[in-house]
Amino acid sequence: MSVNLPRPTYTKTASHVPGNCHTPSSGQAAWYPPVMAGADTLGAKVSRAETILQALVLMQRLSPDAYTTYLKDFYSHGLERFESHWRYADIVTVLLCLADALQPRNYLEVGVRRGRSAAAVASKAPSCAMALFDMWQPDYAGMENPGPAFVTSELKSIGYQGQASFIDGNSHQTLPRFFAQNPNVMFDLITVDGDHSELGAAQDMCDVLPRLAVGGALVFDDISHPLHPELNGVWQTLVVSDDRFSAFSYREAGYGVGFAIRKY
Ligand SMILES: C[S@@+](CC[C@H](N)C(=O)[O-])C[C@H]1O[C@@H](n2cnc3c(N)ncnc32)[C@H](O)[C@@H]1O
């Protein structure tokens, strides 16, 4: 059932992502807005076979669980069957491409679980600072949810060298508290993959969207998940229909994923 969604409150931001913004040479006027690559450019590779293969290799480097074991078979089967014609995207293929292209200085993630998505970022931007929010719900989706020490070791195993901060607890309390304590912080890359209820996901989005730097990317998972049909409405209402973003959506297979680049 659709509800009246909360809306984010944006303030003007002076924070730009260097990896996606043009700086005019000295003496030149800034004719265009600074962002150079939007969803068309950055989305070109996320569903290609070469990226799916990178996601498969990353999954092989992480400690397995029931979901990643399934995923490795799914990736391998699709690549065998459809070869270079296969178009498939998920949170991992998207984050591999965005982290590679943007080289984010910092990353915020709501919903970490075993560190799979954070590892995708770390594998491409090993020095990126990370603020990782989770309440470590036990037995999440029927699998163990071991917490920060496990995630730290997974990140280390793929060569992460940056500073990861874990902010434990319910995001509806921890995000507002974190931003109140860090009133000027902006992020180059953000993933929202925590509370999957319609209002809960919308609230996380409202908390983080105003903290996305210009030229940065917001990733929203599960926009075609059969158990969470409302998430696509949250994505469409809060991001796709907002002119301040250029958005990419993949809903063809798997659970779906979207990302958006902040233009202004
Ligand atoms: C779908 S999993 C995250 C998966 C991860 N991004 C990945 O790619 O493997 C969702 C996580 O969000 C956490 N979570 C759910 N509701 C939350 C809330 N309100 N606050 C903080 N974390 C939450 C759960 O504990 C779980 O670890």
mmCIF file of C-alpha atoms and ligand atoms in Angstrom:
data_model
loop_
_atom_site.group_PDB
_atom_site.id
_atom_site.type_symbol
_atom_site.label_atom_id
_atom_site.label_comp_id
_atom_site.label_asym_id
_atom_site.label_seq_id
_atom_site.Cartn_x
_atom_site.Cartn_y
_atom_site.Cartn_z
ATOM 1 C CA MET A 1 0.000 0.000 0.000
ATOM 2 C CA SER A 2 1.345 3.436 -0.932
ATOM 3 C CA VAL A 3 1.665 6.043 1.824
ATOM 4 C CA ASN A 4 2.470 9.752 1.828
ATOM 5 C CA LEU A 5 6.238 9.726 1.718
ATOM 6 C CA PRO A 6 8.442 12.168 3.624
ATOM 7 C CA ARG A 7 10.545 14.451 1.369
ATOM 8 C CA PRO A 8 14.194 15.452 1.757
ATOM 9 C CA THR A 9 15.144 19.030 2.589
ATOM 10 C CA TYR A 10 18.054 20.184 0.457
ATOM 11 C CA THR A 11 20.387 23.024 1.245
ATOM 12 C CA LYS A 12 22.823 24.516 -1.262
ATOM 13 C CA THR A 13 26.029 22.500 -1.369
ATOM 14 C CA ALA A 14 29.495 23.701 -2.284
ATOM 15 C CA SER A 15 30.920 20.185 -2.091
ATOM 16 C CA HIS A 16 31.813 18.726 -5.499
ATOM 17 C CA VAL A 17 33.227 15.291 -6.311
ATOM 18 C CA PRO A 18 36.596 15.914 -8.013
ATOM 19 C CA GLY A 19 36.360 12.590 -9.896
ATOM 20 C CA ASN A 20 33.217 13.774 -11.712
ATOM 21 C CA CYS A 21 33.527 17.565 -11.966
ATOM 22 C CA HIS A 22 35.281 19.924 -14.368
ATOM 23 C CA THR A 23 37.305 22.812 -12.986
ATOM 24 C CA PRO A 24 37.847 25.595 -15.544
ATOM 25 C CA SER A 25 41.452 26.560 -16.207
ATOM 26 C CA SER A 26 42.629 29.707 -14.485
ATOM 27 C CA GLY A 27 41.019 32.793 -16.033
ATOM 28 C CA GLN A 28 38.247 30.789 -17.753
ATOM 29 C CA ALA A 29 34.584 31.329 -16.913
ATOM 30 C CA ALA A 30 32.581 28.331 -15.641
ATOM 31 C CA TRP A 31 30.057 28.194 -18.500
ATOM 32 C CA TYR A 32 28.547 24.846 -17.603
ATOM 33 C CA PRO A 33 27.535 23.321 -14.286
ATOM 34 C CA PRO A 34 30.540 21.288 -13.107
ATOM 35 C CA VAL A 35 29.231 17.688 -13.346
ATOM 36 C CA MET A 36 30.621 15.854 -16.380
ATOM 37 C CA ALA A 37 29.158 12.325 -16.223
ATOM 38 C CA GLY A 38 25.573 11.379 -15.425
ATOM 39 C CA ALA A 39 23.609 8.158 -15.400
ATOM 40 C CA ASP A 40 23.987 7.527 -19.170
ATOM 41 C CA THR A 41 27.777 7.626 -19.011
ATOM 42 C CA LEU A 42 28.220 5.879 -15.677
ATOM 43 C CA GLY A 43 25.460 3.347 -16.374
ATOM 44 C CA ALA A 44 27.037 2.171 -19.631
ATOM 45 C CA LYS A 45 29.183 -0.497 -17.967
ATOM 46 C CA VAL A 46 27.175 -1.598 -14.917
ATOM 47 C CA SER A 47 25.278 -4.407 -16.660
ATOM 48 C CA ARG A 48 28.009 -5.604 -19.051
ATOM 49 C CA ALA A 49 29.610 -9.045 -18.949
ATOM 50 C CA GLU A 50 33.061 -7.639 -18.058
ATOM 51 C CA THR A 51 31.581 -6.047 -14.900
ATOM 52 C CA ILE A 52 29.560 -9.158 -13.989
ATOM 53 C CA LEU A 53 32.801 -11.111 -14.235
ATOM 54 C CA GLN A 54 34.458 -8.639 -11.839
ATOM 55 C CA ALA A 55 31.534 -9.118 -9.432
ATOM 56 C CA LEU A 56 31.994 -12.895 -9.660
ATOM 57 C CA VAL A 57 35.713 -12.608 -8.893
ATOM 58 C CA LEU A 58 34.962 -10.345 -5.898
ATOM 59 C CA MET A 59 32.383 -12.830 -4.529
ATOM 60 C CA GLN A 60 35.004 -15.586 -4.849
ATOM 61 C CA ARG A 61 37.351 -13.542 -2.626
ATOM 62 C CA LEU A 62 34.781 -12.999 0.175
ATOM 63 C CA SER A 63 33.726 -15.557 2.796
ATOM 64 C CA PRO A 64 30.748 -17.428 1.331
ATOM 65 C CA ASP A 65 27.210 -17.564 2.677
ATOM 66 C CA ALA A 66 24.066 -19.096 1.175
ATOM 67 C CA TYR A 67 23.264 -15.932 -0.793
ATOM 68 C CA THR A 68 26.715 -15.323 -2.312
ATOM 69 C CA THR A 69 27.019 -19.042 -3.135
ATOM 70 C CA TYR A 70 23.763 -18.750 -5.094
ATOM 71 C CA LEU A 71 24.932 -15.495 -6.660
ATOM 72 C CA LYS A 72 28.216 -16.971 -7.896
ATOM 73 C CA ASP A 73 26.263 -19.735 -9.669
ATOM 74 C CA PHE A 74 23.812 -17.179 -11.065
ATOM 75 C CA TYR A 75 26.641 -14.980 -12.440
ATOM 76 C CA SER A 76 28.498 -17.997 -13.901
ATOM 77 C CA HIS A 77 25.384 -19.455 -15.474
ATOM 78 C CA GLY A 78 24.371 -16.145 -17.095
ATOM 79 C CA LEU A 79 27.868 -15.535 -18.447
ATOM 80 C CA GLU A 80 28.033 -19.073 -19.890
ATOM 81 C CA ARG A 81 24.578 -18.915 -21.424
ATOM 82 C CA PHE A 82 24.449 -15.372 -22.805
ATOM 83 C CA GLU A 83 28.193 -14.590 -22.999
ATOM 84 C CA SER A 84 28.953 -10.933 -23.797
ATOM 85 C CA HIS A 85 25.279 -10.253 -24.655
ATOM 86 C CA TRP A 86 24.154 -10.661 -21.050
ATOM 87 C CA ARG A 87 22.867 -7.495 -19.397
ATOM 88 C CA TYR A 88 22.523 -7.909 -15.641
ATOM 89 C CA ALA A 89 23.070 -5.395 -12.826
ATOM 90 C CA ASP A 90 22.952 -5.490 -9.053
ATOM 91 C CA ILE A 91 24.293 -3.497 -6.128
ATOM 92 C CA VAL A 92 27.758 -5.038 -6.618
ATOM 93 C CA THR A 93 28.130 -4.349 -10.359
ATOM 94 C CA VAL A 94 26.836 -0.800 -9.815
ATOM 95 C CA LEU A 95 29.196 -0.060 -6.914
ATOM 96 C CA LEU A 96 32.189 -1.553 -8.753
ATOM 97 C CA CYS A 97 31.612 0.831 -11.677
ATOM 98 C CA LEU A 98 30.773 3.916 -9.607
ATOM 99 C CA ALA A 99 33.698 3.495 -7.208
ATOM 100 C CA ASP A 100 36.067 2.947 -10.131
ATOM 101 C CA ALA A 101 34.846 5.997 -12.049
ATOM 102 C CA LEU A 102 34.326 8.464 -9.193
ATOM 103 C CA GLN A 103 37.185 7.416 -6.896
ATOM 104 C CA PRO A 104 35.065 8.574 -3.920
ATOM 105 C CA ARG A 105 36.872 10.236 -1.021
ATOM 106 C CA ASN A 106 34.201 8.969 1.346
ATOM 107 C CA TYR A 107 31.318 6.497 1.338
ATOM 108 C CA LEU A 108 28.210 6.162 3.501
ATOM 109 C CA GLU A 109 26.290 2.894 3.581
ATOM 110 C CA VAL A 110 23.026 2.090 5.366
ATOM 111 C CA GLY A 111 22.664 -1.711 5.525
ATOM 112 C CA VAL A 112 26.049 -3.439 5.547
ATOM 113 C CA ARG A 113 25.335 -7.034 6.634
ATOM 114 C CA ARG A 114 28.479 -9.075 5.740
ATOM 115 C CA GLY A 115 30.186 -6.226 3.884
ATOM 116 C CA ARG A 116 29.520 -7.413 0.320
ATOM 117 C CA SER A 117 28.568 -3.980 -1.062
ATOM 118 C CA ALA A 118 31.212 -2.156 1.016
ATOM 119 C CA ALA A 119 33.786 -4.618 -0.360
ATOM 120 C CA ALA A 120 32.793 -3.675 -3.922
ATOM 121 C CA VAL A 121 33.639 -0.031 -3.102
ATOM 122 C CA ALA A 122 36.815 -0.967 -1.217
ATOM 123 C CA SER A 123 38.080 -3.108 -4.096
ATOM 124 C CA LYS A 124 38.064 -0.086 -6.436
ATOM 125 C CA ALA A 125 38.775 2.749 -3.973
ATOM 126 C CA PRO A 126 40.899 1.135 -1.232
ATOM 127 C CA SER A 127 41.622 4.386 0.632
ATOM 128 C CA CYS A 128 38.054 5.717 0.680
ATOM 129 C CA ALA A 129 36.804 6.565 4.221
ATOM 130 C CA MET A 130 33.629 4.646 5.120
ATOM 131 C CA ALA A 131 30.738 5.392 7.489
ATOM 132 C CA LEU A 132 28.897 2.071 7.829
ATOM 133 C CA PHE A 133 25.433 2.053 9.475
ATOM 134 C CA ASP A 134 23.733 -1.174 10.561
ATOM 135 C CA MET A 135 21.759 -2.522 13.493
ATOM 136 C CA TRP A 136 23.017 -6.066 12.728
ATOM 137 C CA GLN A 137 19.588 -7.687 12.856
ATOM 138 C CA PRO A 138 20.241 -11.303 13.908
ATOM 139 C CA ASP A 139 19.434 -13.976 11.365
ATOM 140 C CA TYR A 140 18.811 -11.414 8.601
ATOM 141 C CA ALA A 141 17.019 -13.154 5.667
ATOM 142 C CA GLY A 142 17.681 -16.464 7.431
ATOM 143 C CA MET A 143 21.467 -15.958 7.509
ATOM 144 C CA GLU A 144 23.831 -14.962 10.265
ATOM 145 C CA ASN A 145 24.688 -11.244 10.511
ATOM 146 C CA PRO A 146 28.032 -11.251 12.305
ATOM 147 C CA GLY A 147 28.780 -7.522 12.723
ATOM 148 C CA PRO A 148 31.691 -5.058 12.512
ATOM 149 C CA ALA A 149 34.632 -7.384 13.319
ATOM 150 C CA PHE A 150 33.631 -9.734 10.513
ATOM 151 C CA VAL A 151 33.119 -6.866 8.038
ATOM 152 C CA THR A 152 36.486 -5.352 9.010
ATOM 153 C CA SER A 153 38.188 -8.648 8.252
ATOM 154 C CA GLU A 154 36.352 -9.035 4.913
ATOM 155 C CA LEU A 155 37.420 -5.521 3.877
ATOM 156 C CA LYS A 156 41.006 -6.221 4.914
ATOM 157 C CA SER A 157 41.033 -9.447 2.907
ATOM 158 C CA ILE A 158 40.401 -7.534 -0.309
ATOM 159 C CA GLY A 159 43.087 -4.918 0.420
ATOM 160 C CA TYR A 160 41.114 -2.074 2.034
ATOM 161 C CA GLN A 161 43.455 0.475 3.636
ATOM 162 C CA GLY A 162 41.078 3.313 4.570
ATOM 163 C CA GLN A 163 39.297 4.281 7.795
ATOM 164 C CA ALA A 164 35.987 2.438 8.317
ATOM 165 C CA SER A 165 33.682 3.708 11.107
ATOM 166 C CA PHE A 166 30.802 1.506 12.220
ATOM 167 C CA ILE A 167 27.706 3.326 13.478
ATOM 168 C CA ASP A 168 25.661 0.616 15.153
ATOM 169 C CA GLY A 169 21.932 0.912 15.861
ATOM 170 C CA ASN A 170 18.646 1.773 14.208
ATOM 171 C CA SER A 171 19.339 4.121 11.281
ATOM 172 C CA HIS A 172 16.277 6.205 12.122
ATOM 173 C CA GLN A 173 18.144 7.271 15.244
ATOM 174 C CA THR A 174 21.774 6.933 14.178
ATOM 175 C CA LEU A 175 21.575 8.877 10.889
ATOM 176 C CA PRO A 176 19.934 12.017 12.366
ATOM 177 C CA ARG A 177 22.373 11.884 15.307
ATOM 178 C CA PHE A 178 25.392 11.430 13.021
ATOM 179 C CA PHE A 179 24.412 14.377 10.798
ATOM 180 C CA ALA A 180 23.628 16.577 13.814
ATOM 181 C CA GLN A 181 27.134 15.816 15.095
ATOM 182 C CA ASN A 182 28.668 16.358 11.621
ATOM 183 C CA PRO A 183 26.642 19.277 10.263
ATOM 184 C CA ASN A 184 28.866 19.960 7.249
ATOM 185 C CA VAL A 185 29.816 16.474 6.127
ATOM 186 C CA MET A 186 28.968 15.494 2.535
ATOM 187 C CA PHE A 187 29.567 12.125 0.841
ATOM 188 C CA ASP A 188 30.796 11.275 -2.660
ATOM 189 C CA LEU A 189 29.042 7.898 -2.719
ATOM 190 C CA ILE A 190 26.051 6.677 -0.677
ATOM 191 C CA THR A 191 24.165 3.348 -0.598
ATOM 192 C CA VAL A 192 20.743 2.879 0.984
ATOM 193 C CA ASP A 193 20.068 -0.843 1.619
ATOM 194 C CA GLY A 194 18.891 -1.039 5.240
ATOM 195 C CA ASP A 195 15.249 -0.825 6.388
ATOM 196 C CA HIS A 196 13.169 -2.260 3.509
ATOM 197 C CA SER A 197 9.777 -0.968 4.693
ATOM 198 C CA GLU A 198 8.338 1.780 2.501
ATOM 199 C CA LEU A 199 8.413 4.498 5.160
ATOM 200 C CA GLY A 200 11.692 3.301 6.650
ATOM 201 C CA ALA A 201 13.522 3.309 3.311
ATOM 202 C CA ALA A 202 12.029 6.722 2.462
ATOM 203 C CA GLN A 203 13.187 8.084 5.824
ATOM 204 C CA ASP A 204 16.754 6.809 5.247
ATOM 205 C CA MET A 205 16.690 8.424 1.791
ATOM 206 C CA CYS A 206 15.457 11.745 3.230
ATOM 207 C CA ASP A 207 18.251 11.665 5.806
ATOM 208 C CA VAL A 208 21.079 10.958 3.340
ATOM 209 C CA LEU A 209 20.075 12.540 0.006
ATOM 210 C CA PRO A 210 20.834 16.146 1.071
ATOM 211 C CA ARG A 211 24.311 14.939 2.127
ATOM 212 C CA LEU A 212 25.274 13.734 -1.372
ATOM 213 C CA ALA A 213 27.957 15.958 -2.921
ATOM 214 C CA VAL A 214 27.397 17.409 -6.403
ATOM 215 C CA GLY A 215 28.686 14.883 -8.954
ATOM 216 C CA GLY A 216 28.317 12.086 -6.397
ATOM 217 C CA ALA A 217 26.184 8.950 -6.656
ATOM 218 C CA LEU A 218 23.372 7.497 -4.548
ATOM 219 C CA VAL A 219 22.678 3.753 -4.900
ATOM 220 C CA PHE A 220 19.294 2.287 -3.913
ATOM 221 C CA ASP A 221 18.895 -1.486 -3.887
ATOM 222 C CA ASP A 222 16.020 -3.891 -4.519
ATOM 223 C CA ILE A 223 13.760 -1.783 -6.770
ATOM 224 C CA SER A 224 12.187 -4.927 -8.233
ATOM 225 C CA HIS A 225 12.320 -7.191 -5.170
ATOM 226 C CA PRO A 226 9.104 -9.274 -5.129
ATOM 227 C CA LEU A 227 8.857 -8.996 -1.321
ATOM 228 C CA HIS A 228 9.300 -5.202 -1.348
ATOM 229 C CA PRO A 229 7.251 -3.845 -4.264
ATOM 230 C CA GLU A 230 6.950 -0.395 -2.613
ATOM 231 C CA LEU A 231 10.671 0.324 -2.906
ATOM 232 C CA ASN A 232 10.344 1.201 -6.586
ATOM 233 C CA GLY A 233 7.775 3.847 -5.654
ATOM 234 C CA VAL A 234 10.198 5.334 -3.109
ATOM 235 C CA TRP A 235 12.919 5.405 -5.763
ATOM 236 C CA GLN A 236 10.672 6.957 -8.434
ATOM 237 C CA THR A 237 9.153 9.554 -6.086
ATOM 238 C CA LEU A 238 12.242 10.727 -4.230
ATOM 239 C CA VAL A 239 14.888 10.441 -6.956
ATOM 240 C CA VAL A 240 13.838 9.642 -10.535
ATOM 241 C CA SER A 241 11.210 12.406 -10.656
ATOM 242 C CA ASP A 242 13.578 15.001 -9.141
ATOM 243 C CA ASP A 243 15.402 17.082 -11.757
ATOM 244 C CA ARG A 244 18.427 17.463 -9.500
ATOM 245 C CA PHE A 245 19.363 13.845 -10.347
ATOM 246 C CA SER A 246 20.094 11.846 -13.464
ATOM 247 C CA ALA A 247 18.974 8.314 -12.704
ATOM 248 C CA PHE A 248 19.689 4.775 -13.889
ATOM 249 C CA SER A 249 17.277 1.939 -13.061
ATOM 250 C CA TYR A 250 17.733 -1.785 -13.710
ATOM 251 C CA ARG A 251 14.663 -3.993 -13.120
ATOM 252 C CA GLU A 252 15.111 -6.735 -15.723
ATOM 253 C CA ALA A 253 16.377 -9.598 -13.549
ATOM 254 C CA GLY A 254 17.439 -10.276 -9.971
ATOM 255 C CA TYR A 255 16.106 -7.841 -7.334
ATOM 256 C CA GLY A 256 16.824 -4.654 -9.316
ATOM 257 C CA VAL A 257 18.990 -1.651 -8.452
ATOM 258 C CA GLY A 258 19.030 2.078 -9.120
ATOM 259 C CA PHE A 259 21.646 4.780 -8.925
ATOM 260 C CA ALA A 260 21.525 8.528 -9.440
ATOM 261 C CA ILE A 261 24.080 11.281 -9.961
ATOM 262 C CA ARG A 262 23.468 14.613 -8.248
ATOM 263 C CA LYS A 263 23.623 17.403 -10.847
ATOM 264 C CA TYR A 264 23.133 20.385 -8.508
HETATM 265 C C1 LIG B 1 19.883 -6.204 2.674
HETATM 266 S S1 LIG B 1 20.982 -6.226 4.024
HETATM 267 C C2 LIG B 1 22.349 -5.277 3.422
HETATM 268 C C3 LIG B 1 23.083 -5.997 2.358
HETATM 269 C C4 LIG B 1 24.393 -5.377 1.939
HETATM 270 N N1 LIG B 1 24.249 -4.004 1.492
HETATM 271 C C5 LIG B 1 24.964 -6.236 0.831
HETATM 272 O O1 LIG B 1 25.042 -5.782 -0.311
HETATM 273 O O2 LIG B 1 25.310 -7.386 1.088
HETATM 274 C C6 LIG B 1 20.193 -5.115 5.103
HETATM 275 C C7 LIG B 1 20.932 -4.791 6.393
HETATM 276 O O3 LIG B 1 20.267 -3.637 6.934
HETATM 277 C C8 LIG B 1 20.194 -3.773 8.329
HETATM 278 N N2 LIG B 1 19.028 -2.971 8.773
HETATM 279 C C9 LIG B 1 17.720 -3.207 8.544
HETATM 280 N N3 LIG B 1 16.956 -2.234 9.097
HETATM 281 C C10 LIG B 1 17.829 -1.359 9.670
HETATM 282 C C11 LIG B 1 17.675 -0.147 10.406
HETATM 283 N N4 LIG B 1 16.478 0.402 10.649
HETATM 284 N N5 LIG B 1 18.798 0.465 10.863
HETATM 285 C C12 LIG B 1 20.031 -0.045 10.621
HETATM 286 N N6 LIG B 1 20.221 -1.178 9.918
HETATM 287 C C13 LIG B 1 19.145 -1.825 9.450
HETATM 288 C C14 LIG B 1 20.099 -5.261 8.612
HETATM 289 O O4 LIG B 1 20.628 -5.550 9.898
HETATM 290 C C15 LIG B 1 20.916 -5.865 7.476
HETATM 291 O O5 LIG B 1 22.226 -6.131 7.897
#
